[in-house]
mmCIF file with all atom_site columns, C-alpha atoms in Angstrom:
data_model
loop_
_atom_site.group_PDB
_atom_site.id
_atom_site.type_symbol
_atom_site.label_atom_id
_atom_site.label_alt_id
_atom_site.label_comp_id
_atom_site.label_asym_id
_atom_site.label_entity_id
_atom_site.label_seq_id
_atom_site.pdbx_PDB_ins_code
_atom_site.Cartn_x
_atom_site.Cartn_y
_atom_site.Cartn_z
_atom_site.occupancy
_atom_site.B_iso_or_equiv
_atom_site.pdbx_formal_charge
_atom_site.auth_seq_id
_atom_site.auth_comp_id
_atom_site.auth_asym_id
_atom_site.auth_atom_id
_atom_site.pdbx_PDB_model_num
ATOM 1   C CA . UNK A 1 1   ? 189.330 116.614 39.742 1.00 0.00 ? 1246 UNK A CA 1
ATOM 2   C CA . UNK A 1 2   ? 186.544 113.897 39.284 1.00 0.00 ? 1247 UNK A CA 1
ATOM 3   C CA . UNK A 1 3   ? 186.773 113.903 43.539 1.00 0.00 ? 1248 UNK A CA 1
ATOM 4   C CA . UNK A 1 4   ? 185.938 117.301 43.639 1.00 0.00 ? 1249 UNK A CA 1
ATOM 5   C CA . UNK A 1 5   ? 182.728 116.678 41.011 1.00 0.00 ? 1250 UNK A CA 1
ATOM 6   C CA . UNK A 1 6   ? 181.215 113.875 42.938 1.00 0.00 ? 1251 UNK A CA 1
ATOM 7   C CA . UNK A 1 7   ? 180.348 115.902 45.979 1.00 0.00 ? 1252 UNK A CA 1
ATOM 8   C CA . UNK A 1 8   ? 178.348 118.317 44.264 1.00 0.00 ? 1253 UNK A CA 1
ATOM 9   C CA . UNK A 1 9   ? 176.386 116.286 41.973 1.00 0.00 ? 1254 UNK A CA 1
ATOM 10  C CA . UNK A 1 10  ? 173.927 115.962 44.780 1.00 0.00 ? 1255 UNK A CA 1
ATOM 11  C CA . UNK A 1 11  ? 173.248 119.202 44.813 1.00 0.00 ? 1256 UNK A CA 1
ATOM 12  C CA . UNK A 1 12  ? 173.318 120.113 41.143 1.00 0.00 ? 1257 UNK A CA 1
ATOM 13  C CA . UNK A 1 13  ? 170.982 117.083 40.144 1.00 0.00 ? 1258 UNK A CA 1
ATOM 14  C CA . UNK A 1 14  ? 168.067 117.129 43.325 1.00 0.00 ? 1259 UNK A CA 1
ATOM 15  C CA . UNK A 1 15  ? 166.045 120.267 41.944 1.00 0.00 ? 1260 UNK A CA 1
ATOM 16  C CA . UNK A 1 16  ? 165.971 118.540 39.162 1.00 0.00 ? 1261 UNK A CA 1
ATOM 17  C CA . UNK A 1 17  ? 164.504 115.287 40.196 1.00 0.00 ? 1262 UNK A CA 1
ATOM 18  C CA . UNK A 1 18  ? 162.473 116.807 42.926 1.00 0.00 ? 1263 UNK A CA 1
ATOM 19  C CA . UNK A 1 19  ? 159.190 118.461 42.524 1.00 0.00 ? 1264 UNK A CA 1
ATOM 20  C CA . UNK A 1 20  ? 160.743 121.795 43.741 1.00 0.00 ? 1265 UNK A CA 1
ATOM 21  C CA . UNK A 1 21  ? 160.344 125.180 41.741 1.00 0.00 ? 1266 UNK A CA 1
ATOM 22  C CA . UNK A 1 22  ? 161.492 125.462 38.301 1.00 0.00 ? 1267 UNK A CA 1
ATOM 23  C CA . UNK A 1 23  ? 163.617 128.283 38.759 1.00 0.00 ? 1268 UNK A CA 1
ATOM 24  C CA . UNK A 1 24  ? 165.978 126.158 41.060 1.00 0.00 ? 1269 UNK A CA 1
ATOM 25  C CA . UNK A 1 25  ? 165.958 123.733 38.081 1.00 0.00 ? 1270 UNK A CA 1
ATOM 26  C CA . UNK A 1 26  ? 166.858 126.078 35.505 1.00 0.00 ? 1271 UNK A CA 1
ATOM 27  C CA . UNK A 1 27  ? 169.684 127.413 37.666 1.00 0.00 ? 1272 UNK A CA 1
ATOM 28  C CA . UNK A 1 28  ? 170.548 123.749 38.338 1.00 0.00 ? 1273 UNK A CA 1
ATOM 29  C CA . UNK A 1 29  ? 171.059 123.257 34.577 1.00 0.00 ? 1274 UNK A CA 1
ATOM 30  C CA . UNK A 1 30  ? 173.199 126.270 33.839 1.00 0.00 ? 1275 UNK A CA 1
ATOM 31  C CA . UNK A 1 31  ? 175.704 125.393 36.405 1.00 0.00 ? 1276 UNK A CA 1
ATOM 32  C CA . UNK A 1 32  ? 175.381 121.705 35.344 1.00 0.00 ? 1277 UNK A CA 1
ATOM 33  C CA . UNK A 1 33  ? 176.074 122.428 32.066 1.00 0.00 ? 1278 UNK A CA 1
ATOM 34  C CA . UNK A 1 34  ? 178.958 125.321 32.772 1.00 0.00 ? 1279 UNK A CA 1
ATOM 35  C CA . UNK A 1 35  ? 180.877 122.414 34.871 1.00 0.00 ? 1280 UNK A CA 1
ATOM 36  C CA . UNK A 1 36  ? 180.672 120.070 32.127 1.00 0.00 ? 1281 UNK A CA 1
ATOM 37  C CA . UNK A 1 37  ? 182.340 122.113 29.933 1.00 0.00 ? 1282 UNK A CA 1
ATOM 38  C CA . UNK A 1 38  ? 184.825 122.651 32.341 1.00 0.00 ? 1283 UNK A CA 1
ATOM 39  C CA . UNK A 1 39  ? 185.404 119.458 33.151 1.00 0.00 ? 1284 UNK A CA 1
ATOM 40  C CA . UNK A 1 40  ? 188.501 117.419 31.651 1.00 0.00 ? 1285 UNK A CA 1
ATOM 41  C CA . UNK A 1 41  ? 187.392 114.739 29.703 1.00 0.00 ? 1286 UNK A CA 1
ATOM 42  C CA . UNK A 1 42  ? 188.627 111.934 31.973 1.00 0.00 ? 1287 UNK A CA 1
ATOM 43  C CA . UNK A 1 43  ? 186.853 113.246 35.052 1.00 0.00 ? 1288 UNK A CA 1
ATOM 44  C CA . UNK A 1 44  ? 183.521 113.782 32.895 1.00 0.00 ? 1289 UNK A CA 1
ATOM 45  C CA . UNK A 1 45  ? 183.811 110.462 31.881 1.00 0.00 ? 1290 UNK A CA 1
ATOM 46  C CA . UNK A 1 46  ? 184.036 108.728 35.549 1.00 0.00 ? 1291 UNK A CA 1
ATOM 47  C CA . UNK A 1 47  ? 180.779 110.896 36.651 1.00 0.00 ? 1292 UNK A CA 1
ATOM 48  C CA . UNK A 1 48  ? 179.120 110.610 33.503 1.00 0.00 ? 1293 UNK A CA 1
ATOM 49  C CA . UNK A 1 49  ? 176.640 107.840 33.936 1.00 0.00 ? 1294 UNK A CA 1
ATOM 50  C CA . UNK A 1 50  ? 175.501 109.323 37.232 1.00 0.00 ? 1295 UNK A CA 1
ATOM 51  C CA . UNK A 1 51  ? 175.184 113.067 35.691 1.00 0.00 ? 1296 UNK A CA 1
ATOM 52  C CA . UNK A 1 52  ? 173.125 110.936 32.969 1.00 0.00 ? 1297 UNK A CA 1
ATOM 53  C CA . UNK A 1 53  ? 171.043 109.076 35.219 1.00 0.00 ? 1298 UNK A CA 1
ATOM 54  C CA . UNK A 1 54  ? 169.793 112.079 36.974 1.00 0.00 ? 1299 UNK A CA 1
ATOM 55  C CA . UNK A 1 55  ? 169.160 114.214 34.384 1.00 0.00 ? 1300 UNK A CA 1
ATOM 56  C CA . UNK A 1 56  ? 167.044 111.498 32.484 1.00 0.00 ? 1301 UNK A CA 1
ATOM 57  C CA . UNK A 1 57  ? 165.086 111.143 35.820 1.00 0.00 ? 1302 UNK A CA 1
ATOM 58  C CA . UNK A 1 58  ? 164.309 114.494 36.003 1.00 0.00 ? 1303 UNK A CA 1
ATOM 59  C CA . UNK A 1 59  ? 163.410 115.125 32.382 1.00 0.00 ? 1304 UNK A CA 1
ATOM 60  C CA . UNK A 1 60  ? 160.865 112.205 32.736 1.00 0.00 ? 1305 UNK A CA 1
ATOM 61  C CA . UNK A 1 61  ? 159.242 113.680 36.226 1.00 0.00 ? 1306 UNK A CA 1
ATOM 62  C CA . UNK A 1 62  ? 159.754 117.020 35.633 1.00 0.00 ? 1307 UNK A CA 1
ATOM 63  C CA . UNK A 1 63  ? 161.006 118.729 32.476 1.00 0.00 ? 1308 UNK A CA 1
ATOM 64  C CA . UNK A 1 64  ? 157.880 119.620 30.856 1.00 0.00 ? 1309 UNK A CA 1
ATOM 65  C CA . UNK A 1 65  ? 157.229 122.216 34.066 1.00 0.00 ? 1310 UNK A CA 1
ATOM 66  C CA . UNK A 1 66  ? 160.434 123.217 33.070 1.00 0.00 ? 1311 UNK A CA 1
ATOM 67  C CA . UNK A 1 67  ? 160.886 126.475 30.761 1.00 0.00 ? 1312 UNK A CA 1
ATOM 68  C CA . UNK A 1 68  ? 161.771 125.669 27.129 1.00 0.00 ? 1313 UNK A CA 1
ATOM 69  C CA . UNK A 1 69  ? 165.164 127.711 27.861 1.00 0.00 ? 1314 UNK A CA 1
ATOM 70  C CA . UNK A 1 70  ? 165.620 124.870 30.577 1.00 0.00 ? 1315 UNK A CA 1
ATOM 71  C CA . UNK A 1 71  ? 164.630 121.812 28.262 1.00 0.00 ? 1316 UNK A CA 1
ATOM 72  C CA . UNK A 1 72  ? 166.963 123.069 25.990 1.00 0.00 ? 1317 UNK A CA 1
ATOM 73  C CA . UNK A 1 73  ? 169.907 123.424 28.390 1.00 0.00 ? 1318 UNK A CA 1
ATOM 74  C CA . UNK A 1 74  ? 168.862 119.753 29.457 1.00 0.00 ? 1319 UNK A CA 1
ATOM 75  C CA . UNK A 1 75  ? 169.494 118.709 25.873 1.00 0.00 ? 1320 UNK A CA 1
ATOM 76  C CA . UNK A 1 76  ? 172.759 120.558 25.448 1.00 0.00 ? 1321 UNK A CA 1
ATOM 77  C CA . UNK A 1 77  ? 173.856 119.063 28.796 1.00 0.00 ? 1322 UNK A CA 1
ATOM 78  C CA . UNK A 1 78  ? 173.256 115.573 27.410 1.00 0.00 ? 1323 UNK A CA 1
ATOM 79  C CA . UNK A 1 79  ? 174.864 115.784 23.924 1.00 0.00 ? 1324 UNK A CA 1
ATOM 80  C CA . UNK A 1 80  ? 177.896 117.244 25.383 1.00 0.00 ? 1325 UNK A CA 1
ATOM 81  C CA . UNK A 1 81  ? 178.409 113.926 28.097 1.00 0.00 ? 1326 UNK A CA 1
ATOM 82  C CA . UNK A 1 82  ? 177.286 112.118 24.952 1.00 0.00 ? 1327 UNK A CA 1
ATOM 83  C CA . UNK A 1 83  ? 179.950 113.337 22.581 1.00 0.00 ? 1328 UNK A CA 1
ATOM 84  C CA . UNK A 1 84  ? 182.690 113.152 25.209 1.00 0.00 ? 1329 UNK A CA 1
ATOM 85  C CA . UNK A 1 85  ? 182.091 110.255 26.915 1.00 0.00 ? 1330 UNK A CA 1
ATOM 86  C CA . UNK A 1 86  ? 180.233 107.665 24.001 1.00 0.00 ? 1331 UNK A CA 1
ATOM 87  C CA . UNK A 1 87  ? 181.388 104.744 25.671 1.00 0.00 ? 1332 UNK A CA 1
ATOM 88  C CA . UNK A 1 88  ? 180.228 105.125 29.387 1.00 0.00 ? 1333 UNK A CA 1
ATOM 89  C CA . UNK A 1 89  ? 176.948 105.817 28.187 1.00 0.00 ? 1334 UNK A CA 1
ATOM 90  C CA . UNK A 1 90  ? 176.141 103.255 25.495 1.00 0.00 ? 1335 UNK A CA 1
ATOM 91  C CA . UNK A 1 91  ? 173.737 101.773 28.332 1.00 0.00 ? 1336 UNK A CA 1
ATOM 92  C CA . UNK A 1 92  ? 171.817 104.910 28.263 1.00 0.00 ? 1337 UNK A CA 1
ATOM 93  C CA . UNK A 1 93  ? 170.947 105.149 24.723 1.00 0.00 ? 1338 UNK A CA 1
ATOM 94  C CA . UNK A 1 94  ? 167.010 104.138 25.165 1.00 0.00 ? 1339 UNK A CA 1
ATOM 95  C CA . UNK A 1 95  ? 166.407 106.533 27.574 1.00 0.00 ? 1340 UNK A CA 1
ATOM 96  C CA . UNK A 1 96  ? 168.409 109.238 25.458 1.00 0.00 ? 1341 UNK A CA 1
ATOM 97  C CA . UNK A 1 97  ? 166.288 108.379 22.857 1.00 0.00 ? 1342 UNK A CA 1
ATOM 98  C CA . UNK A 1 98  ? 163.127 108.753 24.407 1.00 0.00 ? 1343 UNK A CA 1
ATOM 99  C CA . UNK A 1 99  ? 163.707 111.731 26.055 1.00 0.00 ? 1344 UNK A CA 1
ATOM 100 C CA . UNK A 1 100 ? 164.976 113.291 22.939 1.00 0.00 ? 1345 UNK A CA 1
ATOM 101 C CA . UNK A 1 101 ? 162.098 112.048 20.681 1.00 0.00 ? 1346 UNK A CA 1
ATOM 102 C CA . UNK A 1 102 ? 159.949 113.620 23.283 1.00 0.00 ? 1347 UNK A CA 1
ATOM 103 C CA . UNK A 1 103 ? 162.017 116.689 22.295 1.00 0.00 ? 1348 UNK A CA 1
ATOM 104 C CA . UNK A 1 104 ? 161.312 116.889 18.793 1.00 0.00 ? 1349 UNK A CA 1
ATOM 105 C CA . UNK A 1 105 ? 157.320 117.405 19.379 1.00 0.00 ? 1350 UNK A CA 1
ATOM 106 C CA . UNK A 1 106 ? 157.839 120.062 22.243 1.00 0.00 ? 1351 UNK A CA 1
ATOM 107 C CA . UNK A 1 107 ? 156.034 123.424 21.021 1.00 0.00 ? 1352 UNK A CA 1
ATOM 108 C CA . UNK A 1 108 ? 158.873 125.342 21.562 1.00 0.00 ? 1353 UNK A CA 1
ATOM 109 C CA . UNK A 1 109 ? 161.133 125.613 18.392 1.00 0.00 ? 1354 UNK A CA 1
ATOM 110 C CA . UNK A 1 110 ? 164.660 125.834 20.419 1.00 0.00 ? 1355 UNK A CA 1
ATOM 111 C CA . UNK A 1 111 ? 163.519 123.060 22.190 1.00 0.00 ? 1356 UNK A CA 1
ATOM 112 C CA . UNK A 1 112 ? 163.026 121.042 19.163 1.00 0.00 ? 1357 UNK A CA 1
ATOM 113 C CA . UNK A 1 113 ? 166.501 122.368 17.436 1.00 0.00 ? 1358 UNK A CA 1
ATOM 114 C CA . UNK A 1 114 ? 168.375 121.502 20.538 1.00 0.00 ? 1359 UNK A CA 1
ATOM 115 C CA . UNK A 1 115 ? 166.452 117.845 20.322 1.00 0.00 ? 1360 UNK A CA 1
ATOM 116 C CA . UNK A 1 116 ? 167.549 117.326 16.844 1.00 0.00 ? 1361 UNK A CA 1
ATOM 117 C CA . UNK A 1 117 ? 170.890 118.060 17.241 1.00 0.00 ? 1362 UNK A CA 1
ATOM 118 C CA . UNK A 1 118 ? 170.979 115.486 20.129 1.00 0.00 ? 1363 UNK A CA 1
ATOM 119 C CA . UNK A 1 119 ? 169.706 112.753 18.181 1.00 0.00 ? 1364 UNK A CA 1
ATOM 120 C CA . UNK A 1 120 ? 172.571 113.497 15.545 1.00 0.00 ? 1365 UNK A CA 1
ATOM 121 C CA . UNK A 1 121 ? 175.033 113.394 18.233 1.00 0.00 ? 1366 UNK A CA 1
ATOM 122 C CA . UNK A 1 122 ? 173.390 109.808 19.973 1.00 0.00 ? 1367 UNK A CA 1
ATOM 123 C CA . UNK A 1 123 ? 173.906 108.085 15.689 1.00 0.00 ? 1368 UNK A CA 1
ATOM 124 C CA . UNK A 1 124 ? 177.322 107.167 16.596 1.00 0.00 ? 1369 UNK A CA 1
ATOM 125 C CA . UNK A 1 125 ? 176.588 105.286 19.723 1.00 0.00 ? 1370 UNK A CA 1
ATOM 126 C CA . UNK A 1 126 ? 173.235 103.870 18.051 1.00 0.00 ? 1371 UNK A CA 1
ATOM 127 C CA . UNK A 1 127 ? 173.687 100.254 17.480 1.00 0.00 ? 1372 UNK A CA 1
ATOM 128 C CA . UNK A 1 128 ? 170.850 99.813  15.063 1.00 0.00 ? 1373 UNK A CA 1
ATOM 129 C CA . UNK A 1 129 ? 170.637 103.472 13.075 1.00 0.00 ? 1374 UNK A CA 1
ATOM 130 C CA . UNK A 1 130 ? 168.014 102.509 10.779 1.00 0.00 ? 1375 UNK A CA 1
ATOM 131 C CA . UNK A 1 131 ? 165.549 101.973 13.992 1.00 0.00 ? 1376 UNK A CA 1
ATOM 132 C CA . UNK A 1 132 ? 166.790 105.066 15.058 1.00 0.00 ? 1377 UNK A CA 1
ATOM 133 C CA . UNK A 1 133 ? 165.843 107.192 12.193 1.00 0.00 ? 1378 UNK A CA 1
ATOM 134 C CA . UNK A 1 134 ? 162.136 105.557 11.494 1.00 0.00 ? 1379 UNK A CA 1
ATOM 135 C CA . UNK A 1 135 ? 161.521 106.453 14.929 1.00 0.00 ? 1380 UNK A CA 1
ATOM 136 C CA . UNK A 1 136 ? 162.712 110.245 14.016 1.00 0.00 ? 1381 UNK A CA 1
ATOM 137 C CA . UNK A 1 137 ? 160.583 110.107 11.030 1.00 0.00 ? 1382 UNK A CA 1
ATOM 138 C CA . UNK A 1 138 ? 157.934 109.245 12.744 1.00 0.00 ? 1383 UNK A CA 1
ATOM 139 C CA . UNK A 1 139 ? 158.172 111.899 15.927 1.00 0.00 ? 1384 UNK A CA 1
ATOM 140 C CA . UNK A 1 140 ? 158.851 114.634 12.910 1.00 0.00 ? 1385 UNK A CA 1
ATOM 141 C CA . UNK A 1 141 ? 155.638 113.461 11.621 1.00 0.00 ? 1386 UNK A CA 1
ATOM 142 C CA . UNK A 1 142 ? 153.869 113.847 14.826 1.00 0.00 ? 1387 UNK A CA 1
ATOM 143 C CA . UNK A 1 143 ? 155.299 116.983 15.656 1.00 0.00 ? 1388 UNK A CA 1
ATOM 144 C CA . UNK A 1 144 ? 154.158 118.422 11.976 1.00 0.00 ? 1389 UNK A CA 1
ATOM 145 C CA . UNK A 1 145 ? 150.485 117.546 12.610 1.00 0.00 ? 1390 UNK A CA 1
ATOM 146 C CA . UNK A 1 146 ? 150.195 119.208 15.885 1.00 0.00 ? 1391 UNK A CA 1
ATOM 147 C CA . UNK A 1 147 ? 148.956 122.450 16.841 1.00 0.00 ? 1392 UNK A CA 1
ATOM 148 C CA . UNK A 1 148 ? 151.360 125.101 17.675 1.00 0.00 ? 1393 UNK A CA 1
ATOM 149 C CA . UNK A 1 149 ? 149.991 125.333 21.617 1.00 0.00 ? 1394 UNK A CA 1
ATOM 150 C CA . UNK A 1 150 ? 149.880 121.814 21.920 1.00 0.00 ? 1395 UNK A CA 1
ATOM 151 C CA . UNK A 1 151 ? 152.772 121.874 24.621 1.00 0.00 ? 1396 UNK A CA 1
ATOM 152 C CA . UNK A 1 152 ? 154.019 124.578 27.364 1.00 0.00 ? 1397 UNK A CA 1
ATOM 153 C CA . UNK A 1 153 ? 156.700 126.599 26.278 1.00 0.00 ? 1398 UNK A CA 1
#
């Protein structure tokens, strides 16, 4: 199966990494996401770390252009290669941190819910959870004093 995935990753993971429209982005999510839930768990692990790697590349250039429905997808995405494939991605857990702590102050609250719940499912694979959770204290803290337009939904 996994030699079926790899062709398309390509094309699933470019509009998100390039500077392109965010409608080709959002759609680029949705089927991202619908093919990793249909993906066995031994063929999402082998692609994992590349599905990973692009997605936290185009969070960082591009996600906040993206529409909150889109962020959110982009954290749902991630959990789900987190929970199924902990192990192949232990060496992404600083980025997936980042990127989800960037989550927890965006104005939009889906966004934010979907951010949370990523950060639960990341404890597990968190080597040091105490770090982990001062640093989610203090993004909650940040995201409680600013103002509600503070960010594009």
């Amino acid at each position: 199966v996994d030699g079926c995935v790899k062709p398309v990753l390509p094309l699933l993971l470019s509009p998100l990494t390039e500077s392109g429209g965010v409608e080709s982005a959002s759609a680029a999510l949705l089927r991202l996401l619908r093919l990793l839930r249909a993906l066995p768990t031994t063929a999402l692990q082998r692609v994992s770390m590349a599905i990973v790697g692009g997605m936290i590349r185009g969070l960082g250039a591009n996600g906040l252009r993206w529409p909150a429905a889109a962020r959110a997808t982009s954290f749902d995405a991630l959990s789900l290669l987190v929970s199924r494939a902990p192990a192949s991605l232990k060496v992404f857990v600083p980025q997936l941190q980042s990127s989800y702590f960037k989550g927890l102050v965006d104005a939009h609250p889906l966004v934010r819910s979907r951010a949370a719940a990523a950060i639960a499912g990341l404890l597990p694979s968190v080597p040091r959870t105490e770090a982990l959770l001062a640093n989610y204290a203090i993004a909650l803290r940040a995201a409680a004093a600013l103002p509600p337009d503070s960010y594009p939904s």
